[in-house]
mmCIF file of C-alpha atoms in Angstrom:
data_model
loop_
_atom_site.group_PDB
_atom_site.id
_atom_site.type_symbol
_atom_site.label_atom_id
_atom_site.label_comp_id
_atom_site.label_asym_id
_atom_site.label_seq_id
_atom_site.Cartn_x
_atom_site.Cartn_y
_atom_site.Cartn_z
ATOM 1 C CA UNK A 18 -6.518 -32.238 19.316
ATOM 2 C CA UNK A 19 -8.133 -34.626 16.924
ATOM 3 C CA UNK A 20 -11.321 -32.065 16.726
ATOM 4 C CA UNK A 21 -9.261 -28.714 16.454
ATOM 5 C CA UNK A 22 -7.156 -30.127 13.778
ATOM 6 C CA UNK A 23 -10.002 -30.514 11.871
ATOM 7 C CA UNK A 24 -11.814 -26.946 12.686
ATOM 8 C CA UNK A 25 -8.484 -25.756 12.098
ATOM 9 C CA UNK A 26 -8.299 -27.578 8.385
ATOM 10 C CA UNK A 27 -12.140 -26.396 7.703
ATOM 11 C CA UNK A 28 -11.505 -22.866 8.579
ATOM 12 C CA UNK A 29 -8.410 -22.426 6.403
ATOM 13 C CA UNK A 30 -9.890 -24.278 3.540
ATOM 14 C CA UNK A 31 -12.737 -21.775 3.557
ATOM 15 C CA UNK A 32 -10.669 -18.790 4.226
ATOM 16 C CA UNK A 33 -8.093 -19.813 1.395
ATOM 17 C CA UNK A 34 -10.043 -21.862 -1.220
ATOM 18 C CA UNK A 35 -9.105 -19.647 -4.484
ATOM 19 C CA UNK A 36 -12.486 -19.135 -6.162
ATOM 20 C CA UNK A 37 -13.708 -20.945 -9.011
ATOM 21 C CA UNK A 38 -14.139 -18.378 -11.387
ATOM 22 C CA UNK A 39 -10.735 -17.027 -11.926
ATOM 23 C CA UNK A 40 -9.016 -15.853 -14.413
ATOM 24 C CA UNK A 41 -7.071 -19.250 -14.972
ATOM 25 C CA UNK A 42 -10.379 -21.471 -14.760
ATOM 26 C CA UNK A 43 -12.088 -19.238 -16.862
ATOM 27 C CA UNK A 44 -9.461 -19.552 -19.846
ATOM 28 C CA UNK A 45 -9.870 -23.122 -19.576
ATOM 29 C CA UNK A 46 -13.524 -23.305 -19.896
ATOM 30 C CA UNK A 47 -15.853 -21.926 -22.134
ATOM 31 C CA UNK A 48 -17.135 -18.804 -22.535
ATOM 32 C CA UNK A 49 -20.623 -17.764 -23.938
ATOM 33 C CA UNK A 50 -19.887 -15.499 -26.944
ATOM 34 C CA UNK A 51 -23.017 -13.277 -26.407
ATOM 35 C CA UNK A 52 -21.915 -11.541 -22.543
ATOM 36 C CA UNK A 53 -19.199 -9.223 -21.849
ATOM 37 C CA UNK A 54 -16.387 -10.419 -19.378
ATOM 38 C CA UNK A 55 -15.839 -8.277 -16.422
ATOM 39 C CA UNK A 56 -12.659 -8.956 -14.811
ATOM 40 C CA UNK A 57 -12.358 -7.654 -10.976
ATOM 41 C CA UNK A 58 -8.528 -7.988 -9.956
ATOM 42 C CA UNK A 59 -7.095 -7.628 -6.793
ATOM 43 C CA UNK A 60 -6.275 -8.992 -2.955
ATOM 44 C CA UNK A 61 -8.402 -10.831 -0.427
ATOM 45 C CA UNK A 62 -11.301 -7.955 -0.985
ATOM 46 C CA UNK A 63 -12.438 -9.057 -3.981
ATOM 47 C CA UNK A 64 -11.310 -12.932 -3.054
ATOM 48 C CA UNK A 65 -14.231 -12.664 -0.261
ATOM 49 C CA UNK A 66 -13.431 -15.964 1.264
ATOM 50 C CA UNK A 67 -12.875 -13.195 4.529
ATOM 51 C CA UNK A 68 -14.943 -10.301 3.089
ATOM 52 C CA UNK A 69 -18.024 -9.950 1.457
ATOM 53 C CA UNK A 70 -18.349 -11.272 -1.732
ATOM 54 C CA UNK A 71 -19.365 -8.197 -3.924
ATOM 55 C CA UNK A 72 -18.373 -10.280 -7.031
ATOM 56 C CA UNK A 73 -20.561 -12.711 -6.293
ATOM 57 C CA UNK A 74 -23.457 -10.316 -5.096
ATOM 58 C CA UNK A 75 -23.112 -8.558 -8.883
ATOM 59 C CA UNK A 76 -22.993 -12.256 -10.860
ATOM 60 C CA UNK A 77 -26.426 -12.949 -9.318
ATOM 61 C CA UNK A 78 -27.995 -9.406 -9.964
ATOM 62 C CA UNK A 79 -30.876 -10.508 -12.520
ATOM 63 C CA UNK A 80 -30.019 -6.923 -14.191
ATOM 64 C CA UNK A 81 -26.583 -8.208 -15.056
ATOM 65 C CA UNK A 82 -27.259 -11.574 -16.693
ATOM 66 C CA UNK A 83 -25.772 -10.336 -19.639
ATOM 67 C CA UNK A 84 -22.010 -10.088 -18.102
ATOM 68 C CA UNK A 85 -19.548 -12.937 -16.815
ATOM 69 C CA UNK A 86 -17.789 -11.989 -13.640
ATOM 70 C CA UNK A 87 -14.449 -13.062 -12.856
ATOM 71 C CA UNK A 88 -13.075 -13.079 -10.005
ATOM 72 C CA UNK A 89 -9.114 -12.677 -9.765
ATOM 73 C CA UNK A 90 -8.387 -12.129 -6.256
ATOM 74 C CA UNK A 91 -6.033 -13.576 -4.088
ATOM 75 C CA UNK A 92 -5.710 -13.035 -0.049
ATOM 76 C CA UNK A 93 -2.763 -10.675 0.927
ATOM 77 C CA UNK A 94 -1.899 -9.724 -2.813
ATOM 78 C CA UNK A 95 0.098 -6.236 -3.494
ATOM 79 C CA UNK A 96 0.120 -4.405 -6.529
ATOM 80 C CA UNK A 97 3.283 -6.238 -7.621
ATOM 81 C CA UNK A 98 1.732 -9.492 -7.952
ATOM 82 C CA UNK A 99 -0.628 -8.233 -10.029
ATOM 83 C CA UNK A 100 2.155 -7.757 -12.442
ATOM 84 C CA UNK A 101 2.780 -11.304 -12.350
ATOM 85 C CA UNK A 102 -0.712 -12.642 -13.222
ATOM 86 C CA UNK A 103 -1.921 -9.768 -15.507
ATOM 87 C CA UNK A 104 -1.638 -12.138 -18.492
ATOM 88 C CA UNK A 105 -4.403 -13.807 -17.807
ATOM 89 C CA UNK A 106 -6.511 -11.151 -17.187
ATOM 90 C CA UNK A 107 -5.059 -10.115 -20.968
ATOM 91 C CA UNK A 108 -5.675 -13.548 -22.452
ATOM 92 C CA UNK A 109 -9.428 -13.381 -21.258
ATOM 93 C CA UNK A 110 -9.926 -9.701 -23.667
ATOM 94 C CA UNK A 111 -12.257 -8.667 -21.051
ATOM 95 C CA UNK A 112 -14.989 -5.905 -21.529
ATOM 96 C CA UNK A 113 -14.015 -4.735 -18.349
ATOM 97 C CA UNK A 114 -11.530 -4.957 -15.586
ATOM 98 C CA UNK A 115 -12.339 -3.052 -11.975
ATOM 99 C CA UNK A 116 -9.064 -3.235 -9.709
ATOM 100 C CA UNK A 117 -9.200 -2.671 -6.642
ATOM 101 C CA UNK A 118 -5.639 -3.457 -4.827
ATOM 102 C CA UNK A 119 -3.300 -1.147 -2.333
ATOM 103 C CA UNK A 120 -4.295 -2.451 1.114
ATOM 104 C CA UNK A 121 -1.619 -4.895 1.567
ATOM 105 C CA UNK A 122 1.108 -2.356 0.044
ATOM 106 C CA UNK A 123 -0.402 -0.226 2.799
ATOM 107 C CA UNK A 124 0.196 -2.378 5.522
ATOM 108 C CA UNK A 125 3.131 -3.940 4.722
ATOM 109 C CA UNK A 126 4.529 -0.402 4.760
ATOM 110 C CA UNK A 127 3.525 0.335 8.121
ATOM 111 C CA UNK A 128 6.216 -1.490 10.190
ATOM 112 C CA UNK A 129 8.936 -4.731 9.801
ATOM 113 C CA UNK A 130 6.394 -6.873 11.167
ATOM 114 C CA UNK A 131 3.721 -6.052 8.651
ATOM 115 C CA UNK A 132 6.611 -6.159 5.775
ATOM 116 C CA UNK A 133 7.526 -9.862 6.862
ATOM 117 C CA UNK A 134 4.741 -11.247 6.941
ATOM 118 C CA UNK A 135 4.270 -10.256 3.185
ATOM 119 C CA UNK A 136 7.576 -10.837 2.416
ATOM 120 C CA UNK A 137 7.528 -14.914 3.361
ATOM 121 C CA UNK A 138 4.381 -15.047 1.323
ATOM 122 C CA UNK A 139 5.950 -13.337 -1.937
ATOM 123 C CA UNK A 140 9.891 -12.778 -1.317
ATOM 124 C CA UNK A 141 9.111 -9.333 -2.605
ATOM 125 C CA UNK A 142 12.214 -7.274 -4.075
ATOM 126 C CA UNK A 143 12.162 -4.508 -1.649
ATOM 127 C CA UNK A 144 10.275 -3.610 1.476
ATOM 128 C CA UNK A 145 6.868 -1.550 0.481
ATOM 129 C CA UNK A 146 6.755 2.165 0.153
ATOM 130 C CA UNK A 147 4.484 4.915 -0.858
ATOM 131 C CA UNK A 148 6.327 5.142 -4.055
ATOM 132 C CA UNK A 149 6.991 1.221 -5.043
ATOM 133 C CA UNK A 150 2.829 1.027 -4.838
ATOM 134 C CA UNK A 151 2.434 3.927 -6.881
ATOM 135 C CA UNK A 152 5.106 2.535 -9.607
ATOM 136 C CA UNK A 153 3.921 -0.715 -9.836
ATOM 137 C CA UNK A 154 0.345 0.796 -10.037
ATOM 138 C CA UNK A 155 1.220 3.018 -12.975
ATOM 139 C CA UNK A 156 3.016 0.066 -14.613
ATOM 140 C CA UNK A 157 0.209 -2.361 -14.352
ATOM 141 C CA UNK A 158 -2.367 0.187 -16.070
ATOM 142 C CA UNK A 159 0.227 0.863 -18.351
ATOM 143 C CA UNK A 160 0.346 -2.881 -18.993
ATOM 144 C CA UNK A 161 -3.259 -3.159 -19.591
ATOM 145 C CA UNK A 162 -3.721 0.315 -21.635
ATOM 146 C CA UNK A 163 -1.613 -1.501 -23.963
ATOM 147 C CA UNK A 164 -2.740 -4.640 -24.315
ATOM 148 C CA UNK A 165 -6.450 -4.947 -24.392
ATOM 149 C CA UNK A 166 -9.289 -2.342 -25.221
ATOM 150 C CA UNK A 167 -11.548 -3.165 -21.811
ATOM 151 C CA UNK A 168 -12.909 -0.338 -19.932
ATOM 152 C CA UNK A 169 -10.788 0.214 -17.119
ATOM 153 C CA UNK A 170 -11.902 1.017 -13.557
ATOM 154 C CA UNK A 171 -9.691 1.729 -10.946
ATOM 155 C CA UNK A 172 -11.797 1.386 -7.038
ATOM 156 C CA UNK A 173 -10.006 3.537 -4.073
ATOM 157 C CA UNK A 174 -9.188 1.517 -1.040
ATOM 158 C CA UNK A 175 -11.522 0.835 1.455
ATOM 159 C CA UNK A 176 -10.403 2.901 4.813
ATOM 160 C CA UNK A 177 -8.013 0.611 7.416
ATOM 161 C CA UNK A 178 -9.631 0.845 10.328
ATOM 162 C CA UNK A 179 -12.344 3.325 11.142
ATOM 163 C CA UNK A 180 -10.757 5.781 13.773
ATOM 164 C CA UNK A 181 -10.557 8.542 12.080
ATOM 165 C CA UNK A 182 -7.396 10.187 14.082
ATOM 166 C CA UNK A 183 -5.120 6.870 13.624
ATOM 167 C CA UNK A 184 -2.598 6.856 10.886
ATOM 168 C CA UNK A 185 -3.401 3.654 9.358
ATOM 169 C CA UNK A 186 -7.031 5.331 8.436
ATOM 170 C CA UNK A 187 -4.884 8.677 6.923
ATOM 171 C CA UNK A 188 -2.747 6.877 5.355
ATOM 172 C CA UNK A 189 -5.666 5.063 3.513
ATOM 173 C CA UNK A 190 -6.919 7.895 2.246
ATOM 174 C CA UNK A 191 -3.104 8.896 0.681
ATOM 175 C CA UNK A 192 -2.652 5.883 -1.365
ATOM 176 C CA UNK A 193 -6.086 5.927 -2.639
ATOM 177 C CA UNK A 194 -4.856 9.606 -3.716
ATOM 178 C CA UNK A 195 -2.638 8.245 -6.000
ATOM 179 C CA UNK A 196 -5.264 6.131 -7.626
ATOM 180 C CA UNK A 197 -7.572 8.737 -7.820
ATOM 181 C CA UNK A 198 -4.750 10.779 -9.772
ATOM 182 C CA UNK A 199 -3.748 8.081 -12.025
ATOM 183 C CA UNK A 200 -7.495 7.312 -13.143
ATOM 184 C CA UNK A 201 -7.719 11.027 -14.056
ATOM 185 C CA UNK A 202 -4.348 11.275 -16.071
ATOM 186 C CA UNK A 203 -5.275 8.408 -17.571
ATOM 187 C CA UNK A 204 -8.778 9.207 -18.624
ATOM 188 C CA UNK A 205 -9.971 5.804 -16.714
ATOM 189 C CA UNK A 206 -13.010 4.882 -15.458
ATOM 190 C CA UNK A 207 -12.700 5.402 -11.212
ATOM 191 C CA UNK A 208 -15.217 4.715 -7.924
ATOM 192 C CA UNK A 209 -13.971 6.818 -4.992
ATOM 193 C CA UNK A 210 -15.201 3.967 -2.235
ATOM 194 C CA UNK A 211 -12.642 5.292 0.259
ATOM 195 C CA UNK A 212 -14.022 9.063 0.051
ATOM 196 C CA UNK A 213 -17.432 7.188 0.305
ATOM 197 C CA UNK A 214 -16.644 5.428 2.973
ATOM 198 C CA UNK A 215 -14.668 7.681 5.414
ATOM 199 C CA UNK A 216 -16.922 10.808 4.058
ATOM 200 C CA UNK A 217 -19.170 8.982 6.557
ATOM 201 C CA UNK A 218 -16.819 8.055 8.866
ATOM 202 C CA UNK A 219 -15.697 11.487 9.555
ATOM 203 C CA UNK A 220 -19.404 12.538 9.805
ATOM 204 C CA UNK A 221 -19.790 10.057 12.297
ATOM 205 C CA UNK A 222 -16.768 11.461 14.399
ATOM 206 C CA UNK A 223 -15.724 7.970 14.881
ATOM 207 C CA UNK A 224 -12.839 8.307 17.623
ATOM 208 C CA UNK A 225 -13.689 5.982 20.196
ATOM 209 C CA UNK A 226 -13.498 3.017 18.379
ATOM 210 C CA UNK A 227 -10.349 0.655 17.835
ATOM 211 C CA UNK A 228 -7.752 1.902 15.388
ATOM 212 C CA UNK A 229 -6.363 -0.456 12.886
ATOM 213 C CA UNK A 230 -3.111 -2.557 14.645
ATOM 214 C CA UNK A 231 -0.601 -4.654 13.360
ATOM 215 C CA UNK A 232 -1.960 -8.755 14.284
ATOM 216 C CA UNK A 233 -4.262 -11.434 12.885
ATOM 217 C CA UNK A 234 -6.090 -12.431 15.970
ATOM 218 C CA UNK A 235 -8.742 -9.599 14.977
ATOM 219 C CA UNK A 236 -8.955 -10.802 11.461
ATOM 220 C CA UNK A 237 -8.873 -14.319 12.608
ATOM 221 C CA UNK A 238 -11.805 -13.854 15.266
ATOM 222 C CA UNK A 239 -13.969 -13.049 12.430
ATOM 223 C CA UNK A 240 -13.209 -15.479 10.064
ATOM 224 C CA UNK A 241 -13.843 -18.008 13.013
ATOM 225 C CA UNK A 242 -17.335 -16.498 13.936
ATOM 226 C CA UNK A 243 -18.336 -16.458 10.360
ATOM 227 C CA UNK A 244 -17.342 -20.116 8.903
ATOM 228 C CA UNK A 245 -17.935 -21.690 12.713
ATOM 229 C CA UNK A 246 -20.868 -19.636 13.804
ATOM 230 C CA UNK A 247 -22.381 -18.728 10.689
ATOM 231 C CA UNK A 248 -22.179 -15.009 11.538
ATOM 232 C CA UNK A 249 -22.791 -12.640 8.703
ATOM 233 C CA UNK A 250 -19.953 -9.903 8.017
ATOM 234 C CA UNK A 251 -23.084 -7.622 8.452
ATOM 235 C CA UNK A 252 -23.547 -8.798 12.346
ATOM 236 C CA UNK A 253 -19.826 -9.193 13.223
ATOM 237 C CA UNK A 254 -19.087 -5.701 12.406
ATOM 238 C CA UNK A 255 -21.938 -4.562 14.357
ATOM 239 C CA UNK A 256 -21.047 -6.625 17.369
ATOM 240 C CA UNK A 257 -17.111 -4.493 17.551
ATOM 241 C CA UNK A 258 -19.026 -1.178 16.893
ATOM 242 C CA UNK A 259 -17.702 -0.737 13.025
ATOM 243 C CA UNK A 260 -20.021 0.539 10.223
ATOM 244 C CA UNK A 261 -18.432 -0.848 7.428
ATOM 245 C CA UNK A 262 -15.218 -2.907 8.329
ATOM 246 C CA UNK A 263 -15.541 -6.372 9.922
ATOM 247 C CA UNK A 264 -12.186 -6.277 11.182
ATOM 248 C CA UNK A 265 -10.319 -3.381 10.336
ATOM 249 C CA UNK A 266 -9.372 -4.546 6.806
ATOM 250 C CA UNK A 267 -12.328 -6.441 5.367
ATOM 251 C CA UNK A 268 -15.655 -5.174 3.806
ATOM 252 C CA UNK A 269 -19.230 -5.884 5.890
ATOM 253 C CA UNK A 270 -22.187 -6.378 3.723
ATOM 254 C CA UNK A 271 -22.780 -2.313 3.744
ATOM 255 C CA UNK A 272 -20.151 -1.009 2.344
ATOM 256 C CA UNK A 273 -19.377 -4.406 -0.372
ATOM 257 C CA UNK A 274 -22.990 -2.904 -1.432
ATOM 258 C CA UNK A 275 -21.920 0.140 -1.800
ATOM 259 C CA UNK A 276 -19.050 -0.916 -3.579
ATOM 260 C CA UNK A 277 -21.416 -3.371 -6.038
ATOM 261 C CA UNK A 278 -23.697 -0.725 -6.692
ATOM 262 C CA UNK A 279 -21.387 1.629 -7.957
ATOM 263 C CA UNK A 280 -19.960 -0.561 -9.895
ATOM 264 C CA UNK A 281 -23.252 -1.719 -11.445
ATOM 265 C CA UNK A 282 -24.189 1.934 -12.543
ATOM 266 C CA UNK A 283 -21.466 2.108 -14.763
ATOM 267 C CA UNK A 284 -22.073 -1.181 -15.995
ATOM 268 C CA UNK A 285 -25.404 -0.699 -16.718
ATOM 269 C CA UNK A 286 -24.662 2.839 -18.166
ATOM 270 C CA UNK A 287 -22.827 1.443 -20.780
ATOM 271 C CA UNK A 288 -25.196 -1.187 -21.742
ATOM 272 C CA UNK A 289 -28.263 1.273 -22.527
#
C-alpha cells in the first residue's frame, strides 16, 4: 500500500505540476528587455505534463533564442477559464499569444458524465454547448484585441480520437470551424492543425481503430507508461495503433511537431 501510495503521489505530481514558466511566475521574475514574449494559452495540450511538450520543444529551438515562451496551460481548462486568467497574459504585453483551447468544451458537451467531471473541477455556470464555447471564444479575443497589440494566433483543435466515422472525431472538426471563422473575421493570425491532422487521417481511412470514449483509464494508462516506464508519447501511440494521438486526446511527438513547426514559421516570418 505503502509503495502504491507513493507511485500514486509521483505520478500525479508529474501529471499535475503547473509549469514553471507561466504566466504568473513570469510576472514575478524578470524579463530580458531584448526578446519578444510569446504567450501559448490553453488546457492540458499546451500544459504537456500528459502531452508533448511543444512549448518546450520551441524554447530550445537555437533559431528562436531571441523569444521567451510562456507557457499558460492548465489540464482540463475550457475556454471560460481562460476568461478568468487572461489578465495575466495582458499584464505580460506579449509579442505574441497562440491559443489553442476547445477540447475540454468538446467533451464536456458530449454527455452528463463528461459535463461532471468538469463541472467539480470549475463549478461552471451552465453545462457546455456548441454555442457557450463559441461565446466565450469570441469574448476572450475580444478581450485581448482590446487590450494588448500582440499578434494573435488562434490553433484548431487537435482531432478526438482518430476514427474517422465516430462523432467525437466530427465533432472536432465543428468546433475548430468556429475558430477557423473567428480568426478570419477577425483578421488573426490561425494554424489549421485539426485539418492537418485528420486531412491525414481520412487519407489513411482510419476505421478500425478505437473511437474516442468517455473514461480516464485510457488517458491514465499512458500517463503511467510514460512517468513509470519512461515511454515516449511517440512509442505509446504506436503501441494502440494511433498516428498522432497518445490516447485519444493528447498530442504524440508527430503531430506536437507539426504543431511547433507551424508555429515557428510564422514566428520566424516575422522576425526577417
Amino acid at each position: 500500500v505503502v509503495v502504491f501510495g507513493a507511485v500514486y503521489g509521483y505520478v500525479y505530481f508529474k501529471a499535475t505540476k503547473v509549469p514553471a514558466n507561466n504566466a504568473q511566475a513570469m510576472l514575478q521574475s524578470t524579463l530580458p528587455a531584448d526578446k519578444k514574449i510569446v504567450v501559448c494559452f490553453g488546457d492540458s495540450l499546451t500544459h504537456a505534463a500528459v502531452s508533448f511538450d511543444y512549448v518546450g520543444y520551441l524554447a530550445n529551438d537555437p533559431d528562436l533564442q531571441n523569444f521567451v515562451f510562456v507557457n499558460e496551460g492548465i489540464n482540463s481548462r475550457l475556454v471560460y477559464n481562460l476568461l478568468q486568467v487572461v489578465d495575466n497574459v495582458i499584464a505580460l504585453k506579449p509579442h505574441y499569444i497562440f491559443i489553442l483551447i476547445g477540447t475540454n468544451d468538446l467533451k464536456g458537451s458530449l454527455n452528463d458524465e463528461e459535463y461532471q467531471r468538469y463541472n467539480d473541477l470549475w463549478n461552471l455556470p451552465q453545462k457546455p454547448t456548441k454555442e457557450w464555447f463559441e461565446h466565450n471564444y469570441r469574448q476572450l479575443v475580444a478581450i485581448l484585441k482590446t487590450k494588448i497589440q500582440a499578434k494573435i494566433v488562434l490553433i484548431s483543435l487537435p482531432p478526438l480520437g482518430e476514427n474517422i466515422e465516430s462523432i467525437p472525431f466530427k465533432l472536432s472538426m465543428e468546433y475548430s470551424a468556429i475558430i477557423r471563422d473567428i480568426a478570419k473575421k477577425e483578421k488573426l493570425g490561425y494554424i489549421g492543425l485539426n485539418e492537418i491532422l485528420t486531412r491525414d487521417l481520412i487519407r489513411e481511412g482510419k476505421r478500425d481503430v478505437a473511437p474516442y470514449t468517455t473514461g480516464l483509464w485510457f488517458m491514465y494508462s499512458a500517463i503511467l507508461q510514460h512517468y513509470l516506464f519512461g515511454r515516449d508519447w511517440d512509442t505509446i501511440s504506436n503501441s494502440r495503433g494511433l498516428t498522432y494521438m497518445t490516447d485519444n486526446i493528447h498530442l504524440n511527438g508527430k503531430a506536437g511537431r507539426i504543431l511547433a513547426a507551424a508555429m515557428k514559421e510564422i514566428l520566424v516570418s516575422d522576425s526577417k
